[in-house]
PDB file of C-alpha atoms in Angstrom:
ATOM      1  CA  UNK A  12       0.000   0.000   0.000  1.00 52.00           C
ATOM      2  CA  UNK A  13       1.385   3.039  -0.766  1.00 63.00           C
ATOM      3  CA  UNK A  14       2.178   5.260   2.058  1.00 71.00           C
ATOM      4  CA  UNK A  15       2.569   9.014   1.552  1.00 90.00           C
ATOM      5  CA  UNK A  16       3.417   9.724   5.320  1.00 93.00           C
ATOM      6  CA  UNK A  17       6.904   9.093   6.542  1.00 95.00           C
ATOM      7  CA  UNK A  18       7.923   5.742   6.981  1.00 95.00           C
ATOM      8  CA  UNK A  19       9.551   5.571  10.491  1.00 96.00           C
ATOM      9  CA  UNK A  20      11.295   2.076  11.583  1.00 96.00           C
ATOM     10  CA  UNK A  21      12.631   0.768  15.102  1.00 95.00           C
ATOM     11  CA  UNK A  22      14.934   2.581  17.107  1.00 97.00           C
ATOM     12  CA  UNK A  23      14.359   6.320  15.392  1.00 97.00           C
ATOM     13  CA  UNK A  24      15.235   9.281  17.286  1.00 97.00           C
ATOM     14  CA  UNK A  25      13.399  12.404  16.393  1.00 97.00           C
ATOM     15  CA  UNK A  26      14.066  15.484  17.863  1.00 96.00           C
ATOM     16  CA  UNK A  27      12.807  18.728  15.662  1.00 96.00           C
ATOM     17  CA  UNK A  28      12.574  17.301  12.926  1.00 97.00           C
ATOM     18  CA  UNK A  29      10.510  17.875   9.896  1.00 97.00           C
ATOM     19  CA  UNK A  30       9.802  15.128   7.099  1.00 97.00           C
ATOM     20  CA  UNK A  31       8.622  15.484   3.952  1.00 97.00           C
ATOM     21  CA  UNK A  32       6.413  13.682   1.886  1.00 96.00           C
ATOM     22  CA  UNK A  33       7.362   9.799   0.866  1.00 97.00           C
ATOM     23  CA  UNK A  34      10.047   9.807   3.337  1.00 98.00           C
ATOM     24  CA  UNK A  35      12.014   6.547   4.644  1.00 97.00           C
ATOM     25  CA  UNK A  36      13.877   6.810   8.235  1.00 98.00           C
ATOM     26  CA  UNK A  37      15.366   3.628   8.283  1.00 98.00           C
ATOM     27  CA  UNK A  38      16.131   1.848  12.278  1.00 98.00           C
ATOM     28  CA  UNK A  39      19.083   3.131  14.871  1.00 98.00           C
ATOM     29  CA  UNK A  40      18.717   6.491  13.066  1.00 98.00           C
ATOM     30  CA  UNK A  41      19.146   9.909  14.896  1.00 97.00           C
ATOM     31  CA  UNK A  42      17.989  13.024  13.387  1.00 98.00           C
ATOM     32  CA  UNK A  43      17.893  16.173  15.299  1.00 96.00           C
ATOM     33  CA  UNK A  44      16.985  19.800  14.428  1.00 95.00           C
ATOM     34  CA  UNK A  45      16.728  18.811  10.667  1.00 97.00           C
ATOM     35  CA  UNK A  46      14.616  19.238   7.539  1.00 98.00           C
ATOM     36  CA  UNK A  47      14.260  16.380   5.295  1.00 98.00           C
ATOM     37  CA  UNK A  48      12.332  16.782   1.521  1.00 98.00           C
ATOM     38  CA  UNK A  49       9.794  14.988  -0.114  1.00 98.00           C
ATOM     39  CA  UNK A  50      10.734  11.227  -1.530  1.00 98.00           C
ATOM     40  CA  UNK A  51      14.498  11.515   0.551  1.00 98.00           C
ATOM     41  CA  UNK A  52      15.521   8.573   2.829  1.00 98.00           C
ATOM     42  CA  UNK A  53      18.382   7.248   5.460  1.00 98.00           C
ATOM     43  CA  UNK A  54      19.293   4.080   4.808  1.00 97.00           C
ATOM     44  CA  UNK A  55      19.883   3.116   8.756  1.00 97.00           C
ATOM     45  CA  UNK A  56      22.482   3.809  11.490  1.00 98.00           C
ATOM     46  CA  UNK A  57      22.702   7.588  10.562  1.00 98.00           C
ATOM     47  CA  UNK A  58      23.305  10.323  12.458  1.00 98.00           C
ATOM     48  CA  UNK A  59      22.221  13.795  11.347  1.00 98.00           C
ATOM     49  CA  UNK A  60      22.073  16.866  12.897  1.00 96.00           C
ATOM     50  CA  UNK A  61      21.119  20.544  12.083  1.00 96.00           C
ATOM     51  CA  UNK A  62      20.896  20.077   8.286  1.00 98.00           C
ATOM     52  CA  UNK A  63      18.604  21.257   5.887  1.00 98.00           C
ATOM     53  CA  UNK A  64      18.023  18.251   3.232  1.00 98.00           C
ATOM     54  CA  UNK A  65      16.939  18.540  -0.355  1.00 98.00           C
ATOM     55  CA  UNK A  66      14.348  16.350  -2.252  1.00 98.00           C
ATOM     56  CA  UNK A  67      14.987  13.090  -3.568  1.00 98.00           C
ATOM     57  CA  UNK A  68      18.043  12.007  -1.406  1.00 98.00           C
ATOM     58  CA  UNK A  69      19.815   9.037  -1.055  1.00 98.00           C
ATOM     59  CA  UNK A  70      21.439   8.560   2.185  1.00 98.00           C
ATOM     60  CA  UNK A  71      23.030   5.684   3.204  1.00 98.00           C
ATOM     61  CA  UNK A  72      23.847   3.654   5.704  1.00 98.00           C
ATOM     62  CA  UNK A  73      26.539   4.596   8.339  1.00 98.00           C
ATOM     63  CA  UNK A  74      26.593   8.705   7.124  1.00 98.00           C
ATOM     64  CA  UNK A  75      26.758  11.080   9.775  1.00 98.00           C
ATOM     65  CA  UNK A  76      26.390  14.826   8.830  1.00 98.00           C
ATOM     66  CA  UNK A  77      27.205  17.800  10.553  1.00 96.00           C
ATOM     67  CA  UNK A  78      28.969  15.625  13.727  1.00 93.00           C
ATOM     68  CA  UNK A  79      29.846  17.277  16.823  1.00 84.00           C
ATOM     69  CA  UNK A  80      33.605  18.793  17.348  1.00 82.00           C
ATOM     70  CA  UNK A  81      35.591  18.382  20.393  1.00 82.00           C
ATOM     71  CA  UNK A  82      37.381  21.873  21.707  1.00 78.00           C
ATOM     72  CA  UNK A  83      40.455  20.565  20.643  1.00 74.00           C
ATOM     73  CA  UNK A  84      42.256  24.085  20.297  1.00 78.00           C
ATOM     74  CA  UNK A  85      40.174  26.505  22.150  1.00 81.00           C
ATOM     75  CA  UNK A  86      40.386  25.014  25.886  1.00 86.00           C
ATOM     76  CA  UNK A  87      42.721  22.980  28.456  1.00 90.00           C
ATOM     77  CA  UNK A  88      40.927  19.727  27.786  1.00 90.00           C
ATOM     78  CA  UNK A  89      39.401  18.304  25.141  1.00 88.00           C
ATOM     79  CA  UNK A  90      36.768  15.659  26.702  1.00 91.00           C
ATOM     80  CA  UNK A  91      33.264  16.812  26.709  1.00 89.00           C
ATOM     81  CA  UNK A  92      33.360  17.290  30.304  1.00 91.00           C
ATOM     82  CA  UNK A  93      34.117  21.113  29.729  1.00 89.00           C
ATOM     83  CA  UNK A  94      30.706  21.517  27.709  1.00 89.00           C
ATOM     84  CA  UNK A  95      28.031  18.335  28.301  1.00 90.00           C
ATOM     85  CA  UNK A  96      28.753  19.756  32.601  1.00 93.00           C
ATOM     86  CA  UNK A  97      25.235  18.570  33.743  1.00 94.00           C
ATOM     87  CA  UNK A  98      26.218  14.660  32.505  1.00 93.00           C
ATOM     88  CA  UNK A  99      28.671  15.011  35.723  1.00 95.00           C
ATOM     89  CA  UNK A 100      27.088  17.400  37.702  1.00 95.00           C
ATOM     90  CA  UNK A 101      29.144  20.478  36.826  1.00 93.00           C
ATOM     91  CA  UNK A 102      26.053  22.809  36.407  1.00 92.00           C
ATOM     92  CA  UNK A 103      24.211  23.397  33.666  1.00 93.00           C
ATOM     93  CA  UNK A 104      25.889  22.901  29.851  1.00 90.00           C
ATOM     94  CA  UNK A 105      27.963  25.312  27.404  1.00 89.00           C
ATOM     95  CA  UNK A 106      24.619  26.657  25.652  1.00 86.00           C
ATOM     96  CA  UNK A 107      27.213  28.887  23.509  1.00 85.00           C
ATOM     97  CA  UNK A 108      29.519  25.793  22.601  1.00 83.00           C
ATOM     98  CA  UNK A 109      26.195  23.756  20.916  1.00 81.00           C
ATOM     99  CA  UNK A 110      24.676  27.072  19.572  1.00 83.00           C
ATOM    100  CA  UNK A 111      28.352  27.338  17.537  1.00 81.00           C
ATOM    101  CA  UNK A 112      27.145  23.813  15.821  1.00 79.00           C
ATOM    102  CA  UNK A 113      23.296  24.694  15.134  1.00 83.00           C
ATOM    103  CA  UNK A 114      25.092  28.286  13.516  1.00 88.00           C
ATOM    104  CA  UNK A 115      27.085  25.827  11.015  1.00 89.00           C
ATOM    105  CA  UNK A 116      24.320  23.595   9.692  1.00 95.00           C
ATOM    106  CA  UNK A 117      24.945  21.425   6.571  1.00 98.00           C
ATOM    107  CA  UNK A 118      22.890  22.260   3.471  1.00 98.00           C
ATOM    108  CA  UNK A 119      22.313  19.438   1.099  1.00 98.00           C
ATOM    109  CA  UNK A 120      20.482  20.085  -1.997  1.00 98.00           C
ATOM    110  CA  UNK A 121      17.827  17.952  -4.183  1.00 98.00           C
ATOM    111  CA  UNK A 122      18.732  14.315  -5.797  1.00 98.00           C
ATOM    112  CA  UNK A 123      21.988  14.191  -3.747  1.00 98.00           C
ATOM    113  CA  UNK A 124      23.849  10.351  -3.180  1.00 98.00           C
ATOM    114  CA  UNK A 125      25.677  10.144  -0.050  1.00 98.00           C
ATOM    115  CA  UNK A 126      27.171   6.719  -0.017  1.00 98.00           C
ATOM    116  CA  UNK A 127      27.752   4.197   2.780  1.00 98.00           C
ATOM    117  CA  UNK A 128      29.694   5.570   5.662  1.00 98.00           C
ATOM    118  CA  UNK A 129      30.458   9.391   4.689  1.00 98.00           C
ATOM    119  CA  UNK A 130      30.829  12.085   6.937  1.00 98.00           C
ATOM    120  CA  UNK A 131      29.577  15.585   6.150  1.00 98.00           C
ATOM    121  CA  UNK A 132      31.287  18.050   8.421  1.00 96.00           C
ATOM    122  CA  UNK A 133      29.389  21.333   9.717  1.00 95.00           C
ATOM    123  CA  UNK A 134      28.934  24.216   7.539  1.00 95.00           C
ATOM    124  CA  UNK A 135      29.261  22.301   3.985  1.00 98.00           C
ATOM    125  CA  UNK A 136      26.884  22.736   1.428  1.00 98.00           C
ATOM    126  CA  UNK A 137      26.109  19.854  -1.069  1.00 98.00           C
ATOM    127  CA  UNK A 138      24.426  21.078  -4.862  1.00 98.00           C
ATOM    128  CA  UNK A 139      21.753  19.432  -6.189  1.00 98.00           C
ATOM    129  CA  UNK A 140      22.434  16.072  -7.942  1.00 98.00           C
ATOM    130  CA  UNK A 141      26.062  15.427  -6.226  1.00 98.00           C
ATOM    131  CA  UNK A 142      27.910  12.419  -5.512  1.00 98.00           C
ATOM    132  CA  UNK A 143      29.688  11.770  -2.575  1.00 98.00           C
ATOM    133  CA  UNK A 144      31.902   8.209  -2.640  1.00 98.00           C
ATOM    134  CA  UNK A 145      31.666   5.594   0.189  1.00 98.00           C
ATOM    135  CA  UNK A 146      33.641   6.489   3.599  1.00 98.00           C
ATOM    136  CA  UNK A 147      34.660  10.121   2.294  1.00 98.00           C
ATOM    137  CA  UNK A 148      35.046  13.285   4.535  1.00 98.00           C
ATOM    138  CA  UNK A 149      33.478  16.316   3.411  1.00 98.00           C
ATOM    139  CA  UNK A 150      35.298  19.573   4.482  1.00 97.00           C
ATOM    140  CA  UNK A 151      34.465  21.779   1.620  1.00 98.00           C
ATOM    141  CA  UNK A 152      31.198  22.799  -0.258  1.00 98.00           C
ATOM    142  CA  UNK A 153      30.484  20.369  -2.874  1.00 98.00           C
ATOM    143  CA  UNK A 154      29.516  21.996  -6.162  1.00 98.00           C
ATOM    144  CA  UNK A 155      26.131  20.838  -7.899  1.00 98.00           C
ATOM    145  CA  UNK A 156      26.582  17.192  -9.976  1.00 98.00           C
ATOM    146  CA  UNK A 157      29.897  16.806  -8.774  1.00 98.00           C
ATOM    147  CA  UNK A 158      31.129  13.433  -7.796  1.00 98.00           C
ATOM    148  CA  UNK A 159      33.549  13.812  -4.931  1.00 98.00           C
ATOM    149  CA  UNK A 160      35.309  10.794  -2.987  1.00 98.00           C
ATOM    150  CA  UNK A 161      38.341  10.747  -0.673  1.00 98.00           C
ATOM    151  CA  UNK A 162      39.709  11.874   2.926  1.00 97.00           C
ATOM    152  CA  UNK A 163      39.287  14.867   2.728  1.00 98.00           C
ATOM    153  CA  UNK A 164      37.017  14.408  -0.444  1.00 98.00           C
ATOM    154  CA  UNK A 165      37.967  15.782  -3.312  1.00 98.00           C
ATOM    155  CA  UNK A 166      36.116  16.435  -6.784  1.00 98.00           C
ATOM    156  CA  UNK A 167      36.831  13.847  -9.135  1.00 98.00           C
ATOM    157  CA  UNK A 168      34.599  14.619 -12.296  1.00 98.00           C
ATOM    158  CA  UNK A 169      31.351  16.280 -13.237  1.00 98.00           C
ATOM    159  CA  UNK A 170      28.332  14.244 -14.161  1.00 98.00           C
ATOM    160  CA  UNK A 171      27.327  16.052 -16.739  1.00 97.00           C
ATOM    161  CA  UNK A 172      28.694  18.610 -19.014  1.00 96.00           C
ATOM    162  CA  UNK A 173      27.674  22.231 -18.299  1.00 96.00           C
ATOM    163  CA  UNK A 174      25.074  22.622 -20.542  1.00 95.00           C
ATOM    164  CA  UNK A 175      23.586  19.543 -19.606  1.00 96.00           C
ATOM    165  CA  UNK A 176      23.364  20.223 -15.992  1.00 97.00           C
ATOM    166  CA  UNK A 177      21.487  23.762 -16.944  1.00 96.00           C
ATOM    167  CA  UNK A 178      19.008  21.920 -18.842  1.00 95.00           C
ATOM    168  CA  UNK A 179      18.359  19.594 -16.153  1.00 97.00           C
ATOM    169  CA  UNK A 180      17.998  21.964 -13.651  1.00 96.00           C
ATOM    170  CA  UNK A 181      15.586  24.004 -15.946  1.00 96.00           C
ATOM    171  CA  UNK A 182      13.729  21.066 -15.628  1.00 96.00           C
ATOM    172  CA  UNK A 183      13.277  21.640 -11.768  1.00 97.00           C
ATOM    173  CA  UNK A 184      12.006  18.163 -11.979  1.00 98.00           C
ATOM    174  CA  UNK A 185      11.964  17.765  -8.201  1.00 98.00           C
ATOM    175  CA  UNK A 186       9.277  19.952  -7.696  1.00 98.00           C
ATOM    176  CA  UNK A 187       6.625  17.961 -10.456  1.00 97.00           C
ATOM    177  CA  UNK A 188       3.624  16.581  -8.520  1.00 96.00           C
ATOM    178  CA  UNK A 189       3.660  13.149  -7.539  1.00 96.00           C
ATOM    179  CA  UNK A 190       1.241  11.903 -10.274  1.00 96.00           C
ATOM    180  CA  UNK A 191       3.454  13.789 -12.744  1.00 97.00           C
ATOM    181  CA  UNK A 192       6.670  12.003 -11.788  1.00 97.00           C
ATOM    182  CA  UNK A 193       4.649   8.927 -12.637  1.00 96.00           C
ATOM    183  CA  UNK A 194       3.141   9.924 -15.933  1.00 97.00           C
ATOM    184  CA  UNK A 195       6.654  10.301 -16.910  1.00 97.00           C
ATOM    185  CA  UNK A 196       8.770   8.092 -14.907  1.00 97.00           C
ATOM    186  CA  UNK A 197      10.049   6.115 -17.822  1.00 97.00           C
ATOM    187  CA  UNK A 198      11.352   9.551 -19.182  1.00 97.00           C
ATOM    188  CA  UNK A 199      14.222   9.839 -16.305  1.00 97.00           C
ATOM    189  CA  UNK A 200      16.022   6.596 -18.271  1.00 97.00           C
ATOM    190  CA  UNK A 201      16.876   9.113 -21.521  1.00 97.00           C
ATOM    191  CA  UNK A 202      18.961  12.115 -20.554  1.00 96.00           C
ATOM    192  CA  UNK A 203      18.968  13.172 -24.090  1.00 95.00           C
ATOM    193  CA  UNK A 204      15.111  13.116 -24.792  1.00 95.00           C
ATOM    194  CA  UNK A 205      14.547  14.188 -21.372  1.00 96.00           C
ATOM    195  CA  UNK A 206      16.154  17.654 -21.874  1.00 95.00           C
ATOM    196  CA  UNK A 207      14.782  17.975 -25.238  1.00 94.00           C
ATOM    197  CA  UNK A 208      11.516  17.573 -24.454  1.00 94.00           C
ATOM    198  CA  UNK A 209      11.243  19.593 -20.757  1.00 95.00           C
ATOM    199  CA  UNK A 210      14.780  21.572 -20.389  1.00 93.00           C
ATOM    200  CA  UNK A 211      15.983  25.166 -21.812  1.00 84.00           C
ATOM    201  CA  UNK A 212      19.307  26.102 -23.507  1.00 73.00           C
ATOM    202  CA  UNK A 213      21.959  26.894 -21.500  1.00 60.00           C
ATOM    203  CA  UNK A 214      23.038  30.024 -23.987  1.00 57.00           C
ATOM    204  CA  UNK A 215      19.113  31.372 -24.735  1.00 68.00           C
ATOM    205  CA  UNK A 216      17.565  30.750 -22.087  1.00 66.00           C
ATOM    206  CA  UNK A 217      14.767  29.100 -24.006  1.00 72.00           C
ATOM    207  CA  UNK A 218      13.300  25.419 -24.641  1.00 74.00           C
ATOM    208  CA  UNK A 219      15.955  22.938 -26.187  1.00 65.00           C
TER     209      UNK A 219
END
């Protein structure tokens, strides 16, 4: 049956957190303080906090975005003691230090692939229709349709050419209504005829 509500399994941790349409929180997932668009999923045992999240992406198992820092510069010690003070009875916690993270939140844009066990460090911003490889670390903003893979990641090629990635975007496909996306679902398979028939030329401005 199809379900247009989220789709919430076992051992989900919501905390602020606003879900689109068609979304898929897979089990032992945390999400705090984060948007997540229409159709997007986590494919289990993610952690994600203050990020905004496009439509339409695929995040896999294992990826953790915007993680938490440790002072390691700015104080004496470096253990969480200094900051998380009511877990030991030290008085009430750093509001300022966690305020700092929630100030660098993680944009990620529509019909992004974050594979199995990547890390997307606070403040990056991810374009629509990226790539980023299995087990990289994201330290820098990812331009749109880039495929990026590494520690620290680094770009490794474009999808598309220029031109191609204009007409897509044209397209603003993500944004069709659901019954649209089905009409023409067999449509996504042709790049070609896809941007000839919905996108606009990169130099004009107009219709391909």
């Amino acid at each position: 049956m199809l379900r247009i509500e989220p789709t919430i399994e076992e051992d989900v941790v919501l905390n602020q957190v606003q879900l689109g349409r068609y979304t898929e929180i897979k089990a032992h997932s945390i999400l705090e303080e984060t948007q997540l668009g229409d159709y997007s999923y986590c494919a289990g045992y993610n952690q994600i906090y203050a990020a905004h999240i496009g439509k339409f992406c695929s995040i896999a198992s294992f990826v953790r975005i915007n993680p938490g820092n440790h002072p390691s510069y700015s104080r004496v010690a470096q253990h969480h003691f200094t900051y998380r003070r009511s877990l030991f009875g030290f008085g009430e916690d750093d509001a300022e230090f966690f305020q700092e993270r929630k100030r660098r939140s993680v944009i990620i844009g529509h019909d992004v692939w974050l594979g199995h066990h990547a890390t997307i460090m606070p403040g990056v911003t991810i374009g629509n229709g990226a790539v980023v490889g299995s087990g990289s670390v994201v330290t820098h903003d990812v331009e749109p349709y880039a495929v990026v893979a590494g520690v620290p990641a680094r770009k490794i090629r474009m999808r598309f050419s220029d031109e191609v990635i204009f007409a897509i975007e044209s397209t603003r496909w993500w944004d069709w209504e659901h019954e649209v996306l089905k009409e023409r679902l067999m449509e996504f398979n042709d790049i070609a005829a896809f941007i000839q028939k919905y996108g606009k030329d990169s130099m004009t401005g107009e219709s391909v």
